């Protein structure tokens, strides 16, 4: 009996070991997209909604039931180790065992990190592979279960990639780097993978012909967001060791495995239906994910309930989050907009305005300053009457009085600018090298030395290499400063300006890191100048080249070129939800403009900024603006001249805004106005609003005629019948205006024939026409009222 008992115990031990779920976090980013914010700290320690990115990743893995985590890092390894040691995750009560692994100094890519993991021999079973910039609530444990079940019948299934469906304009969908997945719909096996760069735009995917021959049914998907969450088998690190060409996890490893005739390994996709997952890969995704957290799309990872940094916030209507410790001082006259988070011990002065932004702890905002769509880390001080838009300010930045920071700016730790500083869009600032070194020396003198730590010598060598590399970068940049540009930063600044990314012809550059492609990753950059035509249209030269490539392909070729499908209708609900959020922000912006009497130009600038942030089509912006203006018109009881006066006041004040938002399309404006009025209580006002737009030259006679001729203007394709009837009423009001135009033209022709008419009588005729026009407006109102009444009567009879 004893041997049997011993075997059972051994078997139980094996099962317990297999139940321990391991995870590897690649903490290094291997790029400089956040530079200079990451000169003194790694990207994984940058705060997102006042919690380090690495803590968000730990929280995501803890939700999935991971028990053992290896954090693989090279850059700023000591800072990463200290952050782990001082965080809540180091406590035994969390149930997590976190082990920092410092890689060799020759680690320059994810592939190098995977090879270093193999040499350490730390992986004993299937493991979860993620990056140190992940924010996710996806149940990874379910992905692990599916992966392990598949492995029981197919030992060659070495990896399962987590992906999510998305609309073409989903804000966490990278415009710079996406992919085409060819998937077997029955087994979820990924048959082919091809990376797609954002610029220059790519129209065709080259798919091996044998895939289409061997698989009768495939799905070609370019509507998937790669969550960078992989469940891997234990042999994956060894494949990197055997193939030193594997640098990138997707473009090299996944593509290489799927196209190899020797490996014979399988990779599968897991399309997550529930949960949230996205990576902070660049400043644009930093903004998108921060807004998703504030908008509660990441639930249960939200600031007021499960904040990874351990902070406590009160959730107020409009997704406003205020630190709960009663240390936040808000002036009675300050204004806090929606989707805003304010950390503890912050001071917001009189008439300061903060919209869609995050403030760290101990921040001070001066009187009259405006912060929009920006992210301020701990201890940032903003003086009075400053403006900051779509920018990131690191810890300890001081912006002095009257300064303006334009969209896309990155300002590193401890920078001081102003007063009256003027930053151009997308400028990047850091402190001068001597000041940076001085602060580092003070920290080293005041800090405690760690003793008896393994690998201290290697860590010191790695830190020395980093410091020397950083010094050389700093010295070169500081030596080439433009004195005139520095003057714009104010008399008391301590900053240097970093040059914009450029191409060095002597160096081989990764296509993803091409400066033009990097623009698609920048916070606040709409990149409108990169696209020379609307979606779906190309220049004749590009059309000719691509069409020849597709049509004249050799039938015997092993590759088939297939056009990339438009993904805009694949997840329509996601796009609609994004537009509803955008529409809400437009309403708030215009409500503010209406209430405070902003100029049309200033209101249009804010709307353009919102459009860039949400990446919505121009027609959507027009819909939101027209709806806001129409809803601003008060319905006057009894109508008549008082109602026309109300419409005239609103349209004369704000009508010009419709064409200021970008692109003038008066016919589309009328279509949008028809849709708005037909679905609201302002249906009887359509004709009068259209007439007011005509009087203000927002629309012309030809535009009204062109709209009226369109078949869809009659509303025949609208459902339900009530909406169709409302469209018809608007169309009839347009017909009445066209009739007036025709009568006026007839009168003018008769006036021209009467050459004997004197100047005074001409003036009299003009007055008479104006009175006739007013009478016609009244007749139009009466006819509309009669028509509405007859419609109601017929409806009652049918009932």
PDB file of C-alpha atoms in Angstrom, residues 20 27 34 63 74 92 128 158 170 227 326 328 466 484 543 572 605 626 692 742 755:
ATOM      1  CA  UNK A  20       0.591  27.802 -10.340  1.00  0.00           C
ATOM      2  CA  UNK A  27       8.892  46.063 -18.595  1.00  0.00           C
ATOM      3  CA  UNK A  34       7.658  59.102 -24.575  1.00  0.00           C
ATOM      4  CA  UNK A  63      -7.713  39.631 -11.623  1.00  0.00           C
ATOM      5  CA  UNK A  74      16.990  46.464 -18.371  1.00  0.00           C
ATOM      6  CA  UNK A  92       2.156  38.523   1.274  1.00  0.00           C
ATOM      7  CA  UNK A 128       1.145  34.493 -19.654  1.00  0.00           C
ATOM      8  CA  UNK A 158       2.348  26.868 -28.728  1.00  0.00           C
ATOM      9  CA  UNK A 170     -12.094  53.078 -31.943  1.00  0.00           C
ATOM     10  CA  UNK A 227      -4.133  43.227 -26.833  1.00  0.00           C
ATOM     11  CA  UNK A 326     -10.660  66.204   2.119  1.00  0.00           C
ATOM     12  CA  UNK A 328      -8.447  69.128  -2.235  1.00  0.00           C
ATOM     13  CA  UNK A 466      22.474  54.041 -19.418  1.00  0.00           C
ATOM     14  CA  UNK A 484      15.756  82.426 -30.247  1.00  0.00           C
ATOM     15  CA  UNK A 543      -4.639  53.443 -57.942  1.00  0.00           C
ATOM     16  CA  UNK A 572     -21.043  49.655 -35.532  1.00  0.00           C
ATOM     17  CA  UNK A 605     -11.129  75.872 -32.234  1.00  0.00           C
ATOM     18  CA  UNK A 626     -26.422  71.758 -35.856  1.00  0.00           C
ATOM     19  CA  UNK A 692     -32.709  82.158 -41.321  1.00  0.00           C
ATOM     20  CA  UNK A 742     -39.384  81.239 -58.449  1.00  0.00           C
ATOM     21  CA  UNK A 755     -37.233 100.447 -67.936  1.00  0.00           C
TER      22      UNK A 755
END
